Tab-separated table of C-alpha atoms and ligand atoms in Angstrom:
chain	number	residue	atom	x	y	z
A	16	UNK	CA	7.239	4.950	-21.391
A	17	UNK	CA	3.408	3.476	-21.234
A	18	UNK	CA	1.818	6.353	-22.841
A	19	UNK	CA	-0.112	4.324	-25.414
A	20	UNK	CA	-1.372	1.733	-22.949
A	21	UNK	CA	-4.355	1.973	-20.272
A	22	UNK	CA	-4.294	0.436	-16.308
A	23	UNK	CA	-7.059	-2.194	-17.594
A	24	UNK	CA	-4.964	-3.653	-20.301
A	25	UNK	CA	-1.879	-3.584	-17.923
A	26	UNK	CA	-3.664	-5.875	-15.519
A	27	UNK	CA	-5.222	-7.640	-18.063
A	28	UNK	CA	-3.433	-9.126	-20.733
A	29	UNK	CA	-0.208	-6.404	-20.307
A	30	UNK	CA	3.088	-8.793	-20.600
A	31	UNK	CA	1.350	-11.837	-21.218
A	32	UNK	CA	1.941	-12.409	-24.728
A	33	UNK	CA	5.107	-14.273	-24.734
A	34	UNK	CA	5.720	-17.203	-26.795
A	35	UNK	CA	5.913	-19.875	-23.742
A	36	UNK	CA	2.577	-18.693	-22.842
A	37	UNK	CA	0.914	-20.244	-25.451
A	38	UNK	CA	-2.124	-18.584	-25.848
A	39	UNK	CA	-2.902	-19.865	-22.492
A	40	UNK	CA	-5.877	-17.396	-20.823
A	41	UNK	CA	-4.316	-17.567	-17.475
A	42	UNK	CA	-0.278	-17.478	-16.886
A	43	UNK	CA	1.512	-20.427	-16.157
A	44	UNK	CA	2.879	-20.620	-12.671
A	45	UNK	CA	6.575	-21.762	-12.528
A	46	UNK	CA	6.539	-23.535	-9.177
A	47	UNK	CA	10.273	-23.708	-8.810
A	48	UNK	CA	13.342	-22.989	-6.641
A	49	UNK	CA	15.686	-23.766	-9.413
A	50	UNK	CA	16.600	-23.429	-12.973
A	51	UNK	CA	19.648	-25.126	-14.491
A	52	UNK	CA	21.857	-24.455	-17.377
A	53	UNK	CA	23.490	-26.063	-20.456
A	54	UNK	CA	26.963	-25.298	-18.819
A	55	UNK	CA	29.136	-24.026	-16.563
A	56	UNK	CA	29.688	-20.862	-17.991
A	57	UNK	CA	26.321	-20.303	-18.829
A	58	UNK	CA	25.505	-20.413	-14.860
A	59	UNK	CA	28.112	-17.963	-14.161
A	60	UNK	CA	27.390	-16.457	-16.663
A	61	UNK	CA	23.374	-15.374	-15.624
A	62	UNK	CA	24.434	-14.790	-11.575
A	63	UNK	CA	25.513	-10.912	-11.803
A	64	UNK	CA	22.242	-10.207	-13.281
A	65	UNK	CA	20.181	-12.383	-11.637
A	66	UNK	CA	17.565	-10.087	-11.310
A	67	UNK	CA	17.099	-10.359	-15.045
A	68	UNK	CA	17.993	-14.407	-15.685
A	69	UNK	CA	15.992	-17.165	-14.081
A	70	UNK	CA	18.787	-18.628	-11.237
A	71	UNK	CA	17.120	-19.564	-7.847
A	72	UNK	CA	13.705	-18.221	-6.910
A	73	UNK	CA	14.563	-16.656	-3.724
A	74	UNK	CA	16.272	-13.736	-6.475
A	75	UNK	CA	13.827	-14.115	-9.686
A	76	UNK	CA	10.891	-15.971	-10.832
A	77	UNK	CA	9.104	-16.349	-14.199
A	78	UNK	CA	5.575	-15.530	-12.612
A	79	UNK	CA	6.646	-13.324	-10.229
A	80	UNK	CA	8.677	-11.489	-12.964
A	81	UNK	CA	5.076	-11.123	-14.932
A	82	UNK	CA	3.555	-9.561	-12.025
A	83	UNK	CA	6.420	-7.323	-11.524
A	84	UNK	CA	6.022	-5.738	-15.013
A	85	UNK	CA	2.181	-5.493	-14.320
A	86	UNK	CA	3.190	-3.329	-11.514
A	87	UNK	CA	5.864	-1.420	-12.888
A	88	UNK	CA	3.477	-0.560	-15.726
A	89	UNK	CA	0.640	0.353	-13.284
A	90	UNK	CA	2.747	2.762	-11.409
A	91	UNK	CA	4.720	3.978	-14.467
A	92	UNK	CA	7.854	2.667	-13.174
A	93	UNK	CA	10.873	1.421	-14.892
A	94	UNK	CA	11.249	-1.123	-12.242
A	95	UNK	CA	9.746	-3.129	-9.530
A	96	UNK	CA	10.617	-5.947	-7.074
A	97	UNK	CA	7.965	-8.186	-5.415
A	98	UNK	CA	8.158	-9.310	-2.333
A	99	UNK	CA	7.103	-11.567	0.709
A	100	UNK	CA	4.922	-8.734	2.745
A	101	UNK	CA	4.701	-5.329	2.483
A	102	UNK	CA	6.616	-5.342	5.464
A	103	UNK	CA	9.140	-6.660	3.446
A	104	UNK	CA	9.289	-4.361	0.860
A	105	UNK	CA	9.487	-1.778	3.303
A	106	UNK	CA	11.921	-2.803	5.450
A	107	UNK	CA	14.261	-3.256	2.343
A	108	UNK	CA	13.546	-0.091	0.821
A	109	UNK	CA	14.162	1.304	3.847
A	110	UNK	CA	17.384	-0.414	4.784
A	111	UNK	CA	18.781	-0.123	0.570
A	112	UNK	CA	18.598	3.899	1.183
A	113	UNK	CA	20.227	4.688	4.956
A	114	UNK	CA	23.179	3.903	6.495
A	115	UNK	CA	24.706	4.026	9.967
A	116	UNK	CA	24.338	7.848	11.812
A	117	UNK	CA	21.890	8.365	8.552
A	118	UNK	CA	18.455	10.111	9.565
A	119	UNK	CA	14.823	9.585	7.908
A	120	UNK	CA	11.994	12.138	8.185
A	121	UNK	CA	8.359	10.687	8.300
A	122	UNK	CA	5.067	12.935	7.160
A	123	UNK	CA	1.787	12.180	9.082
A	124	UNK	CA	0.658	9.248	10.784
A	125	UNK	CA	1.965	6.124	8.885
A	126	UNK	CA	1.290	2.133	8.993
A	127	UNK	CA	2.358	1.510	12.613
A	128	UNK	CA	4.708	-1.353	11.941
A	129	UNK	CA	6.499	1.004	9.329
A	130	UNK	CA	7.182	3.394	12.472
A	131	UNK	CA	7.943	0.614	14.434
A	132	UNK	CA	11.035	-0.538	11.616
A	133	UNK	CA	12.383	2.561	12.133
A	134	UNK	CA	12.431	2.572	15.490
A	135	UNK	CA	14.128	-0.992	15.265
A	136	UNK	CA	16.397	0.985	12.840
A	137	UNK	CA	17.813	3.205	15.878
A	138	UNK	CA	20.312	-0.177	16.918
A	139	UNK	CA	22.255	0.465	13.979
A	140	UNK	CA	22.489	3.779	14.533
A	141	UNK	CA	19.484	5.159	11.982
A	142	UNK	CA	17.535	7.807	13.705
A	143	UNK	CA	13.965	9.485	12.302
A	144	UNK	CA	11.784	12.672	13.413
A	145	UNK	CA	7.816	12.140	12.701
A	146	UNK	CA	6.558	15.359	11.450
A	147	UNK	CA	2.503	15.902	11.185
A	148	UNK	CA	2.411	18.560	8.673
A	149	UNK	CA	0.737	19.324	5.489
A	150	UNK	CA	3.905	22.108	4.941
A	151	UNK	CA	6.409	20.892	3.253
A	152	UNK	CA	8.205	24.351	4.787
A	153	UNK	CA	7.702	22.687	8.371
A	154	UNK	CA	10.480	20.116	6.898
A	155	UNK	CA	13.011	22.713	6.732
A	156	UNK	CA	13.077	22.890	10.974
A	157	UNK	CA	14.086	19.057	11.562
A	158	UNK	CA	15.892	18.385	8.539
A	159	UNK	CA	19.746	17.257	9.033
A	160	UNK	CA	22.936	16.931	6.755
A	161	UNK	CA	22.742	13.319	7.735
A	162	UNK	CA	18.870	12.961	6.144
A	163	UNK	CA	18.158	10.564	3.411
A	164	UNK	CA	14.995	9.393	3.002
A	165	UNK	CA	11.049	11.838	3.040
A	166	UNK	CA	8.276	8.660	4.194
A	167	UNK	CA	5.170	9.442	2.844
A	168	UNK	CA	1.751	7.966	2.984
A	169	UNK	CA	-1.153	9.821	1.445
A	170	UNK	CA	-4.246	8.964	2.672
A	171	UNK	CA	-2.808	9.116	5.661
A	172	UNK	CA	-3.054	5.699	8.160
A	173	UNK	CA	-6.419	5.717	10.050
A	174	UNK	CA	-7.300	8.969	9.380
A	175	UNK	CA	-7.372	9.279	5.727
A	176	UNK	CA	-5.091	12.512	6.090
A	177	UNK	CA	-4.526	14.416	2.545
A	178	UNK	CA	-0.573	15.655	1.861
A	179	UNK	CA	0.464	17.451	-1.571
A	180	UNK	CA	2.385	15.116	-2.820
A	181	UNK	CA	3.999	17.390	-5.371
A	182	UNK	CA	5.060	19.980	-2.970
A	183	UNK	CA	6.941	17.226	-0.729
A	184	UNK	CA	8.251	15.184	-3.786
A	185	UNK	CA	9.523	18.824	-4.868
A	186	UNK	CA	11.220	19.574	-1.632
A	187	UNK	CA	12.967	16.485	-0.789
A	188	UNK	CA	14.250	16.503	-4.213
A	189	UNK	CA	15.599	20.019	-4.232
A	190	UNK	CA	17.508	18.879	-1.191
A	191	UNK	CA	18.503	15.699	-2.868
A	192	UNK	CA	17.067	13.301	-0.951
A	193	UNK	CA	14.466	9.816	-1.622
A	194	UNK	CA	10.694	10.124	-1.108
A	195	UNK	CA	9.359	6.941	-0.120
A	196	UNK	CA	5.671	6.923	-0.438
A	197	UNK	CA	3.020	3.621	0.931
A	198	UNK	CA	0.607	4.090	-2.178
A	199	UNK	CA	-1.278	0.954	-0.693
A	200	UNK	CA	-4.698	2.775	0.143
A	201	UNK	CA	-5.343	4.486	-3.250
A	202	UNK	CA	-4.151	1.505	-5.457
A	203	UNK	CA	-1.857	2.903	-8.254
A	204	UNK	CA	-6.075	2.552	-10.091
A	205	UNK	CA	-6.502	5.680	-8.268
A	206	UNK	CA	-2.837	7.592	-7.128
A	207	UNK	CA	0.563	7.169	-9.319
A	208	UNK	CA	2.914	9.111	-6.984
A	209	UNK	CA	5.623	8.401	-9.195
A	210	UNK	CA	4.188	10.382	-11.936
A	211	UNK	CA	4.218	13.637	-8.926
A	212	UNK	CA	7.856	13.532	-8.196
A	213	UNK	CA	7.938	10.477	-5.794
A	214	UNK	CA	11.117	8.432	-6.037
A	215	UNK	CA	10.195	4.805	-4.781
A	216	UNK	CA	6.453	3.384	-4.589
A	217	UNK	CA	5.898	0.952	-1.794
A	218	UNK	CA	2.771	-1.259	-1.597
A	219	UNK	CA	1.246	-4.154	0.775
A	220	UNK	CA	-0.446	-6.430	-2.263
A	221	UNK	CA	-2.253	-8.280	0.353
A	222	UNK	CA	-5.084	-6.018	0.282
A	223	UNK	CA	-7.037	-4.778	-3.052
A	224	UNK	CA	-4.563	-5.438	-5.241
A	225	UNK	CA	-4.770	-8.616	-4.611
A	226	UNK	CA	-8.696	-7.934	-3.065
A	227	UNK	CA	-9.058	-11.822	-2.023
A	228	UNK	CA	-8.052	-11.401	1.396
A	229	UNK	CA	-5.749	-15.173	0.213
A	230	UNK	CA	-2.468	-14.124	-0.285
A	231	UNK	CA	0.446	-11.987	1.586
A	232	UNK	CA	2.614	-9.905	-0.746
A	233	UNK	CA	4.205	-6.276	-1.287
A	234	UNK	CA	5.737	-4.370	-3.958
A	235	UNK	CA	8.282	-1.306	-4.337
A	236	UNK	CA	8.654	0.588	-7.860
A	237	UNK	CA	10.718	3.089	-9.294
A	238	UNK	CA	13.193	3.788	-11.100
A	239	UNK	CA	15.698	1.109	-12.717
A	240	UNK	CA	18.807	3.032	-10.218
A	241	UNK	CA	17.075	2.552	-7.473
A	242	UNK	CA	15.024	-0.864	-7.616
A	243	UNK	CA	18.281	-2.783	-9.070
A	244	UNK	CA	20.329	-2.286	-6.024
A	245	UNK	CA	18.057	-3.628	-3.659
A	246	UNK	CA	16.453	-6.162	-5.899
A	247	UNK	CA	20.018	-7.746	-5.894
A	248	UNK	CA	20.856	-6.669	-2.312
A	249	UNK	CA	17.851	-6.621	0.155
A	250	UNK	CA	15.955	-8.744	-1.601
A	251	UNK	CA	18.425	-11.572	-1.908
A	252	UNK	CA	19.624	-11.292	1.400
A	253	UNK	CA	16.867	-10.337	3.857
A	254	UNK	CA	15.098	-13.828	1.810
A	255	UNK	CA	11.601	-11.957	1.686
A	256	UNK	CA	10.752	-13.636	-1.553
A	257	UNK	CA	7.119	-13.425	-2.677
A	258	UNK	CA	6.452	-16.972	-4.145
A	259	UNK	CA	4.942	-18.161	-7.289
A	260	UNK	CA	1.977	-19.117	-6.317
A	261	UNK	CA	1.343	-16.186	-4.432
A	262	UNK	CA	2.501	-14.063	-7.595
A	263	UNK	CA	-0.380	-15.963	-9.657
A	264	UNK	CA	-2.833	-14.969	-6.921
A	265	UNK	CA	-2.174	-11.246	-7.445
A	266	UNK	CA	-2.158	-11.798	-11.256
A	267	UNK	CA	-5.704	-13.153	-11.003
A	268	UNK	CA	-6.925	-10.025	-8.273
A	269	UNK	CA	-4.849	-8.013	-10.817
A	270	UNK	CA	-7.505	-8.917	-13.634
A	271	UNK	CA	-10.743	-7.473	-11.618
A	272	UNK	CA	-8.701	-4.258	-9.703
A	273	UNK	CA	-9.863	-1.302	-11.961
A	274	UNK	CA	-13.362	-3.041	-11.593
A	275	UNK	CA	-13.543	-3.612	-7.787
A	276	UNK	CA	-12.160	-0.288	-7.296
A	277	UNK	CA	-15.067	1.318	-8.993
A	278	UNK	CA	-17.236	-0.648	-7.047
A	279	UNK	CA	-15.237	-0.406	-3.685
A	280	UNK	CA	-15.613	3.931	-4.327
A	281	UNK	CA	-19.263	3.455	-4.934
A	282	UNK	CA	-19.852	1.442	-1.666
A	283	UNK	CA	-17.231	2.912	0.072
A	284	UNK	CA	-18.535	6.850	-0.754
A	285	UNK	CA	-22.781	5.711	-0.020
A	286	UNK	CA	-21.762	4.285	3.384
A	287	UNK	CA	-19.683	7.189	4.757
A	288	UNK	CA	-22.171	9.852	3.305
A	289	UNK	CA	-24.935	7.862	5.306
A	290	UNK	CA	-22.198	7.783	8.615
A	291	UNK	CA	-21.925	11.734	7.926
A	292	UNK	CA	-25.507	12.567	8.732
A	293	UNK	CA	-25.731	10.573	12.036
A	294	UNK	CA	-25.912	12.108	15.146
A	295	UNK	CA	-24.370	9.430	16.820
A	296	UNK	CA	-21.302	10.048	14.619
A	297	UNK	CA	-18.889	13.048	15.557
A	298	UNK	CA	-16.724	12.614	11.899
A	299	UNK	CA	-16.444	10.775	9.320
A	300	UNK	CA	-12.534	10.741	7.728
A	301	UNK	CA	-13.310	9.551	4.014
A	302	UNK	CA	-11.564	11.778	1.818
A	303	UNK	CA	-13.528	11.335	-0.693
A	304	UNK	CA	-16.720	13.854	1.304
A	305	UNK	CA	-16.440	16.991	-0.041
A	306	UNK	CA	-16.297	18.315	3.686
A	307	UNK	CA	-13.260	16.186	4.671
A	308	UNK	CA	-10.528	18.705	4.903
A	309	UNK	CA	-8.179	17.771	2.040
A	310	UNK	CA	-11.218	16.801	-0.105
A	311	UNK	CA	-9.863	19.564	-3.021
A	312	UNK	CA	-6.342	19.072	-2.618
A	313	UNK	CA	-7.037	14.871	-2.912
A	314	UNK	CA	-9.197	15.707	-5.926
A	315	UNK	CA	-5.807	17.400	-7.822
A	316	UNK	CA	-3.714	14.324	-7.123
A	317	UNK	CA	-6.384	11.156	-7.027
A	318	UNK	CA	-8.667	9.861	-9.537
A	319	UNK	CA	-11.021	8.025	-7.247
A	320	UNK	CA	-10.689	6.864	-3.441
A	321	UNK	CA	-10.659	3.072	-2.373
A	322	UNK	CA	-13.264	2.334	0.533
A	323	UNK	CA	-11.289	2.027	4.149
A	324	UNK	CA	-11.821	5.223	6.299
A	325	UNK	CA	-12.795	5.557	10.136
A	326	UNK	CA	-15.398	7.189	12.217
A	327	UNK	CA	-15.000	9.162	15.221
A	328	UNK	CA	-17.373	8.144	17.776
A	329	UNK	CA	-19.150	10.735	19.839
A	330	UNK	CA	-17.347	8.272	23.306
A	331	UNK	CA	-14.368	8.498	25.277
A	332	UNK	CA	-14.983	5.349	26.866
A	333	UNK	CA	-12.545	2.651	24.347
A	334	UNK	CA	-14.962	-0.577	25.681
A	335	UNK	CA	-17.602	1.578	24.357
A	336	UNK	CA	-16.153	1.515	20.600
A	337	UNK	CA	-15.299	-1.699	21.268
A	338	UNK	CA	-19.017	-2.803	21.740
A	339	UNK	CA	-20.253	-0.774	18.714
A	340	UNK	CA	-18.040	-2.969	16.685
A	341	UNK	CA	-19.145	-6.457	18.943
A	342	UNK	CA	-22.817	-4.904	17.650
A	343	UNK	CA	-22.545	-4.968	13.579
A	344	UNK	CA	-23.728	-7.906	12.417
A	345	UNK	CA	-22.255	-7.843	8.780
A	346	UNK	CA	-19.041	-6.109	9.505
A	347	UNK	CA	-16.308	-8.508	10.578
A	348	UNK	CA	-13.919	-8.012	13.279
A	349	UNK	CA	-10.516	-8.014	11.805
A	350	UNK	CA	-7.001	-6.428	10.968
A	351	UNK	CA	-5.852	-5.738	7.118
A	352	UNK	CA	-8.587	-4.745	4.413
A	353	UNK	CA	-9.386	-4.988	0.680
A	354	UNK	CA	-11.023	-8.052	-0.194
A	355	UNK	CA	-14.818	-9.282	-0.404
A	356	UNK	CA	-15.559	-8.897	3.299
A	357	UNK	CA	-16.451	-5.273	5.121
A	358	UNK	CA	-14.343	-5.306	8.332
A	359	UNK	CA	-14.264	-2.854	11.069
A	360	UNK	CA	-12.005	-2.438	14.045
A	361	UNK	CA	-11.453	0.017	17.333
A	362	UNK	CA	-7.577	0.651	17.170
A	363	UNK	CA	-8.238	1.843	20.618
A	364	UNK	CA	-7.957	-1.891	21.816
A	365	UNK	CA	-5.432	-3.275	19.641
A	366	UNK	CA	-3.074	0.084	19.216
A	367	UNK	CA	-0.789	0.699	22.223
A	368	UNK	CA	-1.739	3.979	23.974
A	369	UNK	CA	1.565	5.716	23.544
A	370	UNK	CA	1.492	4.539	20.078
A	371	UNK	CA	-2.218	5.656	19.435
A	372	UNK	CA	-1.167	9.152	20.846
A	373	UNK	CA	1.759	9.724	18.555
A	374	UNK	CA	-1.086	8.346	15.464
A	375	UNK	CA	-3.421	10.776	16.876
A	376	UNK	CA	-5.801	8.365	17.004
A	377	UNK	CA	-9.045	9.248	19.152
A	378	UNK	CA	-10.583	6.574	21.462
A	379	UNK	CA	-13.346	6.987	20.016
A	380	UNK	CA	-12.254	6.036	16.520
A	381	UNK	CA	-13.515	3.185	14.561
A	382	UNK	CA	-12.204	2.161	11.327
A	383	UNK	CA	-14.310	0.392	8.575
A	384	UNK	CA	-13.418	-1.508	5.247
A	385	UNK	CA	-16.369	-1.516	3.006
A	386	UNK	CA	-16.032	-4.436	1.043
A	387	UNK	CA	-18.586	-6.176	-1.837
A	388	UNK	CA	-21.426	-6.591	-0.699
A	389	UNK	CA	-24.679	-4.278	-1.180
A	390	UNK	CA	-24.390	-0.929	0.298
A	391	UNK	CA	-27.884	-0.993	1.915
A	392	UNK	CA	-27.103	-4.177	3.956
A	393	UNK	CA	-24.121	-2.414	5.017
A	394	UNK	CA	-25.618	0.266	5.994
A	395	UNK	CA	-28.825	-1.073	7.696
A	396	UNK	CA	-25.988	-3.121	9.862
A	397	UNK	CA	-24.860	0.017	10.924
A	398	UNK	CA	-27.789	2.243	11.838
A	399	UNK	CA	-28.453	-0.607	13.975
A	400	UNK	CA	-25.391	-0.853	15.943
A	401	UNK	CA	-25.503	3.189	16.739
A	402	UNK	CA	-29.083	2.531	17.645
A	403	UNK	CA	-31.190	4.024	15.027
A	404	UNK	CA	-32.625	0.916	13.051
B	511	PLP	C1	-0.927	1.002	4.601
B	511	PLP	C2	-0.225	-0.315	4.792
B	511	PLP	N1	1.034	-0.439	4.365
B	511	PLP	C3	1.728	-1.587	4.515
B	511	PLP	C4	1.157	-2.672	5.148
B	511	PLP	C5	1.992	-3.905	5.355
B	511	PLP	O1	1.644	-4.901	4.457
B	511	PLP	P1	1.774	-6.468	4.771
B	511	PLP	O2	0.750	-6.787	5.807
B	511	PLP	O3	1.514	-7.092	3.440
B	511	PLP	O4	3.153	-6.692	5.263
B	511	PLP	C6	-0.153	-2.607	5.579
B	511	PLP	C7	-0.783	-3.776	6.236
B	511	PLP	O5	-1.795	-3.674	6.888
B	511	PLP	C8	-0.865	-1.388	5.426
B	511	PLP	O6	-2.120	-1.236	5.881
């Protein structure tokens, strides 16, 4: 379907050639709630496909129809359907596949609110087993007649966890069921599940993709039999509609993502090979060190690897990771990732204990985006906060 094009043309230039555009270098954005219609019939016409004809903005949107193709195209979907969050996307995805007494089976340690949507899920009757495997075999002991959907996420949340994606694609679908996979770490620059067997692509565009740390936003791609449903279902009715403006802003990160990738990897790869060798530091989880465990296996099914990973510190005192964090000087404190600014955080004061357990999530852990800025500054800030500078 995309064969002939590349992922820097796609977001580049990919889909902006109509006529309307005029030549213009940068998209219009079509700040608006409503579009009308010569007649009558030409309204009622354009509402049972309004996921195809400009209506009301809460179902489709010129711009964020343009970034919607972009996506498709990057993930080698037929389809995809922008939304408000991440969360959003999820939650629909979610919801468009199960039903009441229907049963969802999640690999490895996944975004926590994800988890926590499925737990939510359990009031209408939707009930889900967390497996932390990398068998796909293991599968065969908890799945049920009633299971729908395999949850995937590959680097796995917090610690960068490798799965084969083909060999869990390739089981759920011999049992006929929906892989669900958050592709938001690797960027579809560096992982296209979709082109290993995964049904449905979830991502949260409010990190690289849209690498500005200014907008909220998330995406889910597949094919056209599964995206349409929800796209005029969830989508209309949960009202998670990613706006225009906020479409444009992901257009624009869209232009510099293959770019900022390479230099994310580059950054990313010198400041966790300088984290290896300290003493101070009991592991580094970047899978992207050719002694993290699923180093080979990532190297079959990913093309490069984006820059968040955590450290295990050698402490099991959690005001103790806490303080190494209070200590970096160029490392902000904060939640999300993928823009300009290198963040770090200690989950083990923001995570829930129960919650951290089930994550597997040491005390000790710390986890670090490495953003833009020069690796030796970044990494000078840390030899000095584990005491070495
Ligand atoms: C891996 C992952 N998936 C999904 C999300 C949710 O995205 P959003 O914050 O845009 O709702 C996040 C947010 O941190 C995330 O880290």
């Amino acid at each position: 379907m995309y064969e002939d094009i590349d992922d820097n043309w796609i977001c580049g230039r990919y889909g902006e050639d109509e006529p309307w555009m005029l030549g213009a270098v940068n998209p219009p954005v079509f700040e608006n709630s409503l579009f009308t219609f010569p007649t009558m019939e030409a309204l009622s016409g354009a509402i049972p496909a309004e996921d195809e004809r400009y209506v009301y903005s809460r179902g489709t949107n010129p711009t964020v129809d343009l970034l919607q193709r972009k996506l498709a195209a990057l993930e080698r979907a037929e389809r995809a359907k922008c939304f408000g969050s991440g969360m959003g996307a999820i939650s629909a995805t979610i919801s468009s596949l199960v039903s009441a007494g229907d049963h969802v089976i999640v690999v490895g340690a996944v975004y926590g609110p994800t988890t926590q949507f499925l737990r939510y899920l359990e009031k209408f009757g939707v009930s889900h087993t967390t497996v932390h495997t990398d068998n796909p075999g293991v599968l065969d002991s908890v799945v049920k007649p009633s299971t729908r959907i395999v949850y995937l996420e590959s680097p796995s949340y917090m610690r960068c966890g490798i799965i084969d994606i083909r060999a869990f694609a390739g089981w759920a679908r011999d049992r006929g069921l929906t892989t669900v996979m958050d592709n938001t770490w690797a960027t579809p620059i560096f992982q296209k599940p979709l082109t290993m067997g995964v049904d449905l692509v979830v991502h949260s565009l409010s990190k690289y993709i849209g690498g500005h740390s200014d907008l909220v936003g998330g995406v889910v791609a597949g094919s056209a039999s599964l995206v349409r449903p929800l796209a005029l279902t969830e989508y209309q009715l949960y009202g998670a509609a990613l706006s225009a403006h906020e479409a444009s802003k992901a257009i624009k990160g869209l232009r510099t993502l293959p770019v900022r990738m390479r230099a994310h990897q580059e950054r990313g790869l010198q400041v966790a090979e300088f984290l290896a060798k300290h003493p101070a530091v009991r592991a580094v989880n970047h899978p992207g060190l050719p002694g993290h465990p699923g180093h080979e296996l990532a190297r079959t099914q990913m093309t490069g690897f984006s820059s968040v990973f955590s450290i295990e510190l050698d402490t099991e005192d959690r005001v103790e990771a806490g303080r190494f964090v209070d200590s970096l000087r160029h490392f902000r404190v904060g939640v999300s990732w993928g823009g300009y600014e290198s963040l770090a955080i200690a989950p083990a004061l923001t995570v829930e204990e129960s919650v951290r357990a089930t994550m597997e999530i040491p005390v000790g852990l710390v986890r670090l985006s490495v953003g833009l800025e020069d690796a030796e500054t970044l990494i000078a800030d840390l030899a000095s906060a584990l005491g070495t500078s």
